Coordinates of C-alpha atoms in Angstrom, one line a residue:
M28 CA 0.0 0.0 0.0
D29 CA 2.8 2.4 0.9
D30 CA 4.5 1.7 -2.4
K31 CA 1.3 2.6 -4.3
R32 CA 0.9 5.8 -2.3
Q33 CA 4.5 6.8 -3.0
K34 CA 4.0 6.1 -6.6
S35 CA 0.9 8.3 -6.8
Q36 CA 2.7 11.1 -4.9
K37 CA 5.6 10.9 -7.3
E38 CA 3.3 11.1 -10.3
L39 CA 1.6 14.2 -8.9
A40 CA 4.8 15.9 -7.9
S41 CA 6.1 15.4 -11.5
K42 CA 3.1 17.2 -13.0
A43 CA 1.8 19.3 -10.8
R44 CA 15.5 46.6 -17.4
V45 CA 15.0 49.7 -17.8
G46 CA 17.5 52.2 -16.3
S47 CA 16.2 55.6 -15.1
E48 CA 17.7 58.9 -16.3
A49 CA 19.6 59.0 -13.0
S50 CA 21.0 55.5 -13.5
D51 CA 22.1 56.3 -17.1
G52 CA 24.1 59.2 -15.7
A53 CA 25.7 57.1 -13.0
M54 CA 26.6 54.4 -15.4
R55 CA 29.1 56.5 -17.4
G56 CA 32.5 54.8 -17.2
F57 CA 31.1 51.3 -16.5
E58 CA 32.9 48.7 -18.6
S59 CA 30.8 46.5 -20.9
F60 CA 31.1 42.8 -21.0
E61 CA 29.2 40.3 -23.1
A62 CA 26.9 38.4 -20.6
V63 CA 27.3 34.7 -20.3
G64 CA 24.1 32.7 -21.0
A65 CA 22.4 30.9 -18.0
T66 CA 24.0 27.6 -17.5
E67 CA 25.2 25.3 -14.7
S68 CA 28.6 24.8 -16.4
L69 CA 31.5 25.9 -14.2
A70 CA 33.4 26.9 -17.3
A71 CA 30.8 29.5 -18.0
T72 CA 31.3 31.1 -14.6
E73 CA 35.1 31.5 -14.8
H74 CA 34.7 35.3 -15.5
M75 CA 31.5 35.8 -13.5
L76 CA 32.8 39.0 -11.9
E77 CA 33.0 40.6 -15.3
E78 CA 29.4 39.6 -16.0
V79 CA 28.4 41.2 -12.7
L80 CA 30.2 44.4 -13.7
D81 CA 28.6 44.4 -17.2
K82 CA 27.2 47.9 -17.9
E83 CA 23.7 46.7 -18.6
N84 CA 23.6 44.5 -15.5
L85 CA 24.8 47.5 -13.4
K86 CA 22.2 49.8 -14.9
E87 CA 19.5 47.3 -14.1
A88 CA 20.8 46.9 -10.6
L89 CA 20.9 50.7 -10.0
S90 CA 17.4 51.0 -11.3
K91 CA 16.1 48.4 -8.9
V92 CA 17.8 49.9 -5.9
L93 CA 16.4 53.4 -6.7
E94 CA 13.0 51.9 -7.2
N95 CA 13.0 49.9 -4.0
K96 CA 14.2 52.9 -2.0
G97 CA 14.6 51.6 1.6
A98 CA 16.3 52.9 4.7
A99 CA 20.0 54.0 4.8
G100 CA 22.7 51.8 6.1
I101 CA 25.3 52.6 8.8
D102 CA 26.9 55.3 6.6
G103 CA 23.6 57.3 6.5
M104 CA 23.6 57.6 2.7
T105 CA 20.2 57.3 1.2
V106 CA 19.7 55.6 -2.2
D107 CA 18.7 58.9 -3.9
K108 CA 22.3 60.0 -3.4
L109 CA 23.7 56.8 -4.9
P110 CA 23.9 57.9 -8.6
E111 CA 26.0 60.9 -7.8
Y112 CA 28.2 58.8 -5.4
L113 CA 28.8 56.3 -8.2
K114 CA 29.7 59.0 -10.7
E115 CA 32.5 60.2 -8.4
N116 CA 33.7 56.8 -7.0
W117 CA 32.8 54.0 -9.4
K118 CA 36.3 53.9 -11.0
R119 CA 37.9 53.2 -7.5
I120 CA 35.1 50.8 -6.5
R121 CA 35.4 48.8 -9.7
K122 CA 39.2 48.5 -9.3
E123 CA 38.7 47.3 -5.7
L124 CA 36.2 44.7 -6.8
L125 CA 38.5 43.4 -9.6
D126 CA 41.6 43.3 -7.4
E127 CA 39.7 41.6 -4.5
S128 CA 40.3 44.4 -2.0
Y129 CA 36.7 45.7 -1.7
A130 CA 35.5 45.6 1.9
P131 CA 31.7 45.7 2.5
Q132 CA 30.5 47.7 5.4
A133 CA 28.6 46.1 8.3
V134 CA 24.8 46.1 8.0
R135 CA 22.6 48.1 10.3
R136 CA 20.5 46.1 12.7
V137 CA 16.8 46.8 12.6
E138 CA 14.1 44.9 14.5
I139 CA 10.5 44.8 13.2
P140 CA 7.6 43.1 15.0
K141 CA 6.4 39.7 13.6
A142 CA 2.8 39.3 12.8
T143 CA 2.8 36.1 14.9
G144 CA 4.6 37.8 17.8
G145 CA 8.2 38.5 18.7
V146 CA 10.6 40.4 16.4
R147 CA 12.3 39.8 13.2
Q148 CA 15.9 40.9 13.0
L149 CA 16.8 42.7 9.7
G150 CA 20.2 43.7 8.4
I151 CA 20.2 46.8 6.2
P152 CA 23.2 47.2 4.0
C153 CA 24.5 50.6 3.0
A154 CA 23.4 51.9 -0.4
I155 CA 26.6 51.0 -2.3
D156 CA 26.7 47.5 -0.9
R157 CA 23.0 47.1 -1.7
F158 CA 23.8 48.1 -5.3
I159 CA 26.7 45.5 -5.6
Q160 CA 24.6 42.8 -4.0
T161 CA 21.8 43.5 -6.5
A162 CA 24.2 43.2 -9.4
L163 CA 25.5 39.9 -8.0
Q164 CA 21.9 38.6 -7.3
Q165 CA 20.8 39.3 -10.9
V166 CA 23.7 37.2 -12.3
F167 CA 23.1 34.4 -9.8
Q168 CA 19.4 34.4 -10.7
R169 CA 20.1 34.1 -14.4
H170 CA 22.5 31.2 -13.9
W171 CA 20.7 29.3 -11.2
D172 CA 17.0 29.9 -11.4
G173 CA 16.4 27.4 -14.2
T174 CA 18.0 24.6 -12.1
F175 CA 15.7 25.1 -9.1
S176 CA 12.7 22.9 -8.4
Q177 CA 9.4 23.8 -10.0
Y178 CA 7.9 23.5 -6.5
S179 CA 10.0 26.2 -5.1
Y180 CA 8.0 29.5 -5.3
G181 CA 9.8 32.1 -3.2
F182 CA 11.8 35.0 -4.6
R183 CA 11.7 33.7 -8.1
P184 CA 10.6 35.5 -11.3
G185 CA 7.2 34.3 -12.5
K186 CA 6.3 32.6 -9.2
S187 CA 4.2 33.8 -6.3
Q188 CA 2.7 32.9 -3.0
H189 CA -0.7 32.3 -4.6
Q190 CA 0.8 29.7 -7.0
A191 CA 2.3 27.9 -4.0
I192 CA -1.1 27.9 -2.2
Q193 CA -2.7 26.6 -5.4
Q194 CA -0.2 23.7 -5.7
A195 CA -0.8 22.8 -2.0
Q196 CA -4.5 22.8 -2.7
E197 CA -4.0 20.4 -5.7
Y198 CA -2.2 18.0 -3.4
V199 CA -5.0 18.0 -0.9
S200 CA -7.6 17.6 -3.7
S201 CA -5.7 14.5 -5.0
G202 CA -6.2 12.7 -1.7
M203 CA -3.1 13.7 0.2
R204 CA -5.0 14.5 3.4
W205 CA -2.0 14.8 5.7
V206 CA 0.7 17.5 5.7
V207 CA 4.2 17.5 7.1
D208 CA 4.5 21.2 8.2
L209 CA 8.2 22.0 8.7
D210 CA 9.3 25.2 10.4
L211 CA 13.0 25.9 10.3
E212 CA 14.2 27.5 13.5
K213 CA 15.5 31.1 12.8
F214 CA 16.5 30.0 9.3
F215 CA 18.1 33.2 8.1
D216 CA 20.0 33.7 11.3
R217 CA 21.3 30.1 11.4
V218 CA 22.6 29.5 7.9
N219 CA 26.1 27.9 8.1
H220 CA 28.5 30.0 6.0
D221 CA 30.8 27.0 5.2
V222 CA 27.9 24.9 4.0
L223 CA 26.5 27.8 1.9
M224 CA 29.8 28.6 0.4
G225 CA 30.3 25.0 -0.5
R226 CA 27.1 25.1 -2.5
I227 CA 28.1 28.3 -4.3
A228 CA 31.5 26.9 -5.1
K229 CA 29.9 24.0 -6.9
R230 CA 28.3 26.5 -9.3
V231 CA 30.8 29.3 -9.5
K232 CA 34.4 29.0 -10.7
D233 CA 35.4 32.6 -10.4
K234 CA 37.2 32.8 -7.0
R235 CA 36.8 36.6 -6.9
V236 CA 33.1 36.2 -6.7
L237 CA 33.4 33.6 -4.0
K238 CA 35.6 35.9 -2.0
L239 CA 33.2 38.8 -2.5
V240 CA 30.2 36.7 -1.3
R241 CA 32.1 35.5 1.7
A242 CA 33.0 39.2 2.5
F243 CA 29.3 40.1 2.4
L244 CA 28.4 37.2 4.7
N245 CA 31.2 38.2 7.2
A246 CA 30.7 41.9 7.0
G247 CA 29.2 42.0 10.5
M248 CA 26.2 43.8 12.1
M249 CA 26.2 47.2 13.7
E250 CA 24.5 47.2 17.1
D251 CA 24.7 49.9 19.7
G252 CA 27.5 51.6 17.8
L253 CA 29.7 48.5 17.7
A254 CA 30.2 46.2 14.6
K255 CA 29.7 42.6 15.7
P256 CA 31.1 39.9 13.4
T257 CA 28.7 37.5 11.8
E258 CA 29.8 33.9 11.8
E259 CA 26.5 32.4 10.6
G260 CA 23.3 33.5 8.9
V261 CA 22.4 35.7 5.9
P262 CA 20.9 39.0 6.9
Q263 CA 17.3 39.5 5.9
G264 CA 17.1 42.9 4.2
G265 CA 20.0 42.3 1.8
P266 CA 19.4 41.6 -1.9
L267 CA 21.5 38.5 -1.8
S268 CA 19.7 36.7 1.0
P269 CA 16.7 35.4 -1.1
I270 CA 18.8 33.8 -3.9
L271 CA 21.3 32.3 -1.4
S272 CA 18.5 30.8 0.7
N273 CA 17.0 29.3 -2.4
L274 CA 20.3 27.8 -3.3
L275 CA 20.9 26.2 0.1
L276 CA 17.3 24.8 0.4
D277 CA 17.5 23.5 -3.2
D278 CA 19.2 20.5 -1.5
L279 CA 16.0 19.9 0.4
D280 CA 13.9 20.3 -2.7
K281 CA 16.0 17.7 -4.6
E282 CA 15.9 15.3 -1.7
L283 CA 12.1 15.5 -1.6
E284 CA 11.9 15.1 -5.4
K285 CA 14.2 12.1 -5.2
R286 CA 11.9 10.4 -2.7
G287 CA 8.9 11.1 -5.0
L288 CA 7.1 13.3 -2.4
G289 CA 4.6 16.0 -3.2
F290 CA 5.8 19.2 -1.6
V291 CA 5.6 23.0 -2.0
R292 CA 8.2 25.5 -0.6
F293 CA 8.1 29.3 -0.3
A294 CA 11.4 30.5 1.1
D295 CA 11.8 28.6 4.4
D296 CA 8.1 27.5 4.6
C297 CA 8.0 24.0 3.3
N298 CA 5.0 21.7 3.4
T299 CA 5.0 18.0 2.2
Y300 CA 1.7 16.3 1.5
V301 CA 1.2 12.5 2.1
A302 CA -1.7 10.1 2.2
S303 CA -1.4 8.9 5.9
K304 CA -0.3 10.1 9.3
R305 CA 2.2 7.2 9.5
A306 CA 3.8 8.3 6.3
G307 CA 3.9 11.9 7.5
E308 CA 5.7 10.9 10.7
R309 CA 8.3 8.9 8.8
V310 CA 8.9 11.9 6.5
M311 CA 9.1 14.3 9.4
E312 CA 11.7 12.2 11.1
S313 CA 13.9 11.5 8.1
I314 CA 13.8 15.1 6.7
T315 CA 14.6 16.5 10.2
K316 CA 17.7 14.3 10.2
F317 CA 18.6 15.3 6.6
L318 CA 18.4 19.0 7.4
S319 CA 20.5 18.6 10.5
K320 CA 23.2 16.5 9.0
Q321 CA 23.4 17.8 5.4
L322 CA 22.6 21.5 5.9
R323 CA 23.2 22.0 9.6
L324 CA 19.7 23.5 10.0
K325 CA 17.4 22.9 13.0
V326 CA 13.7 22.1 12.8
N327 CA 11.5 24.0 15.3
E328 CA 9.8 21.1 17.0
E329 CA 7.2 23.3 18.7
K330 CA 6.0 24.9 15.5
S331 CA 6.4 21.8 13.2
A332 CA 3.8 19.0 13.1
V333 CA 2.2 16.3 11.0
G334 CA -1.5 17.2 10.8
R335 CA -4.5 17.8 8.6
P336 CA -4.2 20.5 6.0
W337 CA -7.3 22.2 7.4
E338 CA -5.7 22.3 10.8
R339 CA -2.4 23.8 9.7
K340 CA -1.8 27.1 7.9
F341 CA 0.4 27.9 4.9
L342 CA 1.3 31.4 3.9
G343 CA -1.7 32.8 5.7
F344 CA -4.2 30.3 4.3
T345 CA -5.7 27.0 5.2
F346 CA -8.3 24.7 3.5
T347 CA -11.8 23.5 4.1
N348 CA -12.3 19.8 5.0
Q349 CA -14.1 18.8 1.8
K350 CA -13.5 16.4 -1.0
Q351 CA -12.6 19.4 -3.2
P352 CA -11.1 21.7 -0.5
R353 CA -11.5 25.4 -0.8
R354 CA -9.0 28.0 0.2
R355 CA -9.8 30.0 3.3
I356 CA -8.1 32.6 5.4
A357 CA -6.3 31.1 8.4
P358 CA -7.8 32.1 11.7
A359 CA -4.6 33.8 12.9
A360 CA -4.5 35.9 9.7
L361 CA -8.1 36.9 10.2
K362 CA -7.4 37.9 13.8
R363 CA -4.5 40.1 12.6
V364 CA -6.6 42.0 10.2
Q365 CA -9.2 42.6 12.8
D366 CA -6.6 43.8 15.3
K367 CA -5.2 46.2 12.7
I368 CA -8.7 47.5 11.9
R369 CA -9.4 48.0 15.7
K370 CA -6.2 50.0 16.0
I371 CA -7.1 52.2 12.9
T372 CA -10.6 52.9 14.2
S373 CA -9.7 53.5 17.8
R374 CA -11.5 56.5 19.2
K375 CA -8.4 57.5 21.2
R376 CA -6.7 58.6 18.0
G377 CA -9.1 61.5 17.3
N378 CA -8.9 61.3 13.5
S379 CA -11.8 62.4 11.4
L380 CA -14.0 59.8 9.6
K381 CA -12.3 60.8 6.3
Q382 CA -8.8 60.3 7.7
I383 CA -9.8 56.9 9.2
T384 CA -11.4 55.8 6.0
E385 CA -8.3 56.8 4.0
E386 CA -6.0 54.8 6.3
L387 CA -8.3 51.8 6.1
T388 CA -8.4 52.1 2.4
N389 CA -4.7 52.0 2.0
Y390 CA -4.4 49.0 4.3
L391 CA -7.4 47.0 3.0
R392 CA -6.4 47.4 -0.7
G393 CA -3.1 45.6 0.0
W394 CA -4.8 43.1 2.2
I395 CA -7.6 42.2 -0.2
G396 CA -5.0 42.0 -3.0
Y397 CA -3.5 39.0 -1.2
F398 CA -6.3 37.5 0.9
G399 CA -9.0 38.0 -1.8
Y400 CA -7.6 34.8 -3.2
C401 CA -9.7 32.9 -0.6
Q402 CA -12.7 30.9 -1.7
T403 CA -14.9 31.5 1.3
P404 CA -16.8 34.7 0.5
T405 CA -18.9 34.6 3.7
V406 CA -15.7 35.5 5.7
L407 CA -15.1 38.6 3.5
Q408 CA -18.8 39.5 3.7
K409 CA -18.9 39.4 7.5
L410 CA -15.5 41.3 7.7
E411 CA -16.8 44.1 5.4
Q412 CA -20.0 44.4 7.4
W413 CA -18.0 44.5 10.6
I414 CA -15.8 47.3 9.3
R415 CA -18.9 49.4 8.4
R416 CA -20.3 48.9 11.9
K417 CA -17.1 50.1 13.4
L418 CA -17.2 53.3 11.3
R419 CA -20.8 53.9 12.2
C420 CA -20.0 53.5 15.9
I421 CA -17.3 56.1 15.6
V422 CA -19.7 58.7 14.2
W423 CA -22.5 57.9 16.6
K424 CA -20.2 58.2 19.6
R425 CA -18.8 61.6 18.5
W426 CA -22.3 63.0 17.9
K427 CA -23.0 62.4 21.6
R428 CA -26.3 64.3 22.2
N429 CA -29.6 63.3 20.8
A430 CA -30.2 66.8 19.5
T431 CA -26.9 66.7 17.6
R432 CA -27.8 63.2 16.3
F433 CA -31.2 64.4 15.1
K434 CA -29.7 67.5 13.4
R435 CA -27.0 65.4 11.6
L436 CA -29.4 62.7 10.5
R437 CA -31.7 65.4 9.0
A438 CA -28.8 67.0 7.3
M439 CA -27.9 63.7 5.7
G440 CA -31.3 63.4 4.1
L441 CA -33.4 61.4 6.6
S442 CA -37.1 62.4 7.2
I443 CA -38.1 64.0 10.5
T444 CA -39.7 60.7 11.6
H445 CA -36.7 58.5 10.8
A446 CA -34.3 61.1 12.2
R447 CA -36.3 61.2 15.5
E448 CA -36.4 57.4 15.5
G449 CA -32.6 57.2 15.2
A450 CA -31.8 60.0 17.6
G451 CA -34.2 58.7 20.2
N452 CA -32.7 55.3 20.4
G453 CA -29.3 56.6 21.7
S454 CA -29.7 54.6 24.9
R455 CA -29.4 51.4 23.0
G456 CA -25.6 51.9 22.7
P457 CA -23.4 52.6 19.6
W458 CA -22.8 49.0 18.7
R459 CA -26.5 48.1 18.6
M460 CA -27.3 51.4 16.9
S461 CA -24.7 50.8 14.2
T462 CA -27.1 48.3 12.5
S463 CA -30.3 50.3 13.0
P464 CA -32.2 51.3 9.8
P465 CA -31.5 55.1 10.2
L466 CA -27.8 54.7 10.5
Q467 CA -27.6 52.0 7.7
N468 CA -29.6 54.3 5.5
V469 CA -27.3 57.4 5.8
F470 CA -24.0 55.4 6.3
S471 CA -24.7 52.9 3.6
V472 CA -22.4 50.9 1.4
S473 CA -22.5 53.5 -1.3
Y474 CA -21.7 56.3 1.2
F475 CA -18.5 54.6 2.3
E476 CA -17.7 53.9 -1.3
T477 CA -17.8 57.7 -2.0
L478 CA -15.2 58.0 0.8
G479 CA -13.0 55.5 -1.1
L480 CA -13.5 52.4 1.2
P481 CA -12.8 49.4 -1.0
R482 CA -15.3 46.5 -1.3
L483 CA -14.1 43.2 0.0
L484 CA -16.9 41.3 -1.7
C485 CA -19.0 43.1 -4.3
Q486 CA -22.2 41.0 -3.6
N487 CA -22.3 42.1 0.1
S488 CA -25.3 43.7 1.7
A489 CA -25.1 46.4 4.3

């Protein structure tokens, strides 16, 4: 039976530059080099540094850095000053890169709160290092991306989180009703430099590039005015980190493919789908050993588990328990959006209804752009109705007196009878009043649309 399951899993797994005006000016003096075609051949990477320093590659890198903006590094130089800096210093920098004397600066440590709690430690490179890393990343991407697994979706051109979720859904629909949900403990902070450099050396012959990558890895992190050396990890926030993480975890992808397992990976989030709990437990045990022995990575046992797909979350989504599962927003993700909305609509902030609606609009457009991929419209319908109730509550509380409420309701077009009905029910409390006919009439769906509030589900009622 296990052989049949493995066979079915294997079958499913097998299926399933434009530079700105600023960048043009900054590129004067850059040497041109005919780019090498994407290949795994070591011979084609013997002069990779020249490919990195190719004029068109550098123009593209500068354009990306300027477009992405971002905070300044430890030197305080913002990216908008980078073109002028390159005009004045590129000749020297290029010489240092070619003679292997270039020394990257330490990254600036920044902590941002995680959506799930705790903080994520970022390392922000200075603008010039960000530019050089981007030029390196582009060349690595061209050479390596075509060799990565089709089931790796993170930080790759033409691939997305939604595609990863769709692939996971296909596995569940095919009958793989158990998932091995692996969480790598502090992955970006724990990457072993020697293991990583060994993987790069298998693909890059140019020793100057190897030395440069090692220099970026060992550049250190500035904290409390002191630069601390980095002996492991790839700093999140640097352009090189995504491609290097994909290279390292490509070993995991290839191992899962070799075993004929159905899996999907987005960065360090990796789910493997199997037909039974027993099979999942075996996969969890063997893959944990593989990661520890081969890649020196540790699985977070508290966050990892073998479970049902509808009980686990993946990239903010989970699935319904049906023969043909539907995508739904994970409960934790739904709670986060509600917490954010509560914060935006807090009475303590004192913002006007227009200001609150504008802030909500900016947030919700990005949120629905991602979570609108769900297939459970009732959740969106209820969320949209809840948001409108919150906004009605804000107005009703601010009007305070019944006389003020009556006057405002009349000014918004209600008849005397309906305005009195609304104003006279103030004792019912704002939350109950927020669904009363008078308030729903004046603060309707169309009213909030005129303020710019986006619809989460077009078929919604008030």
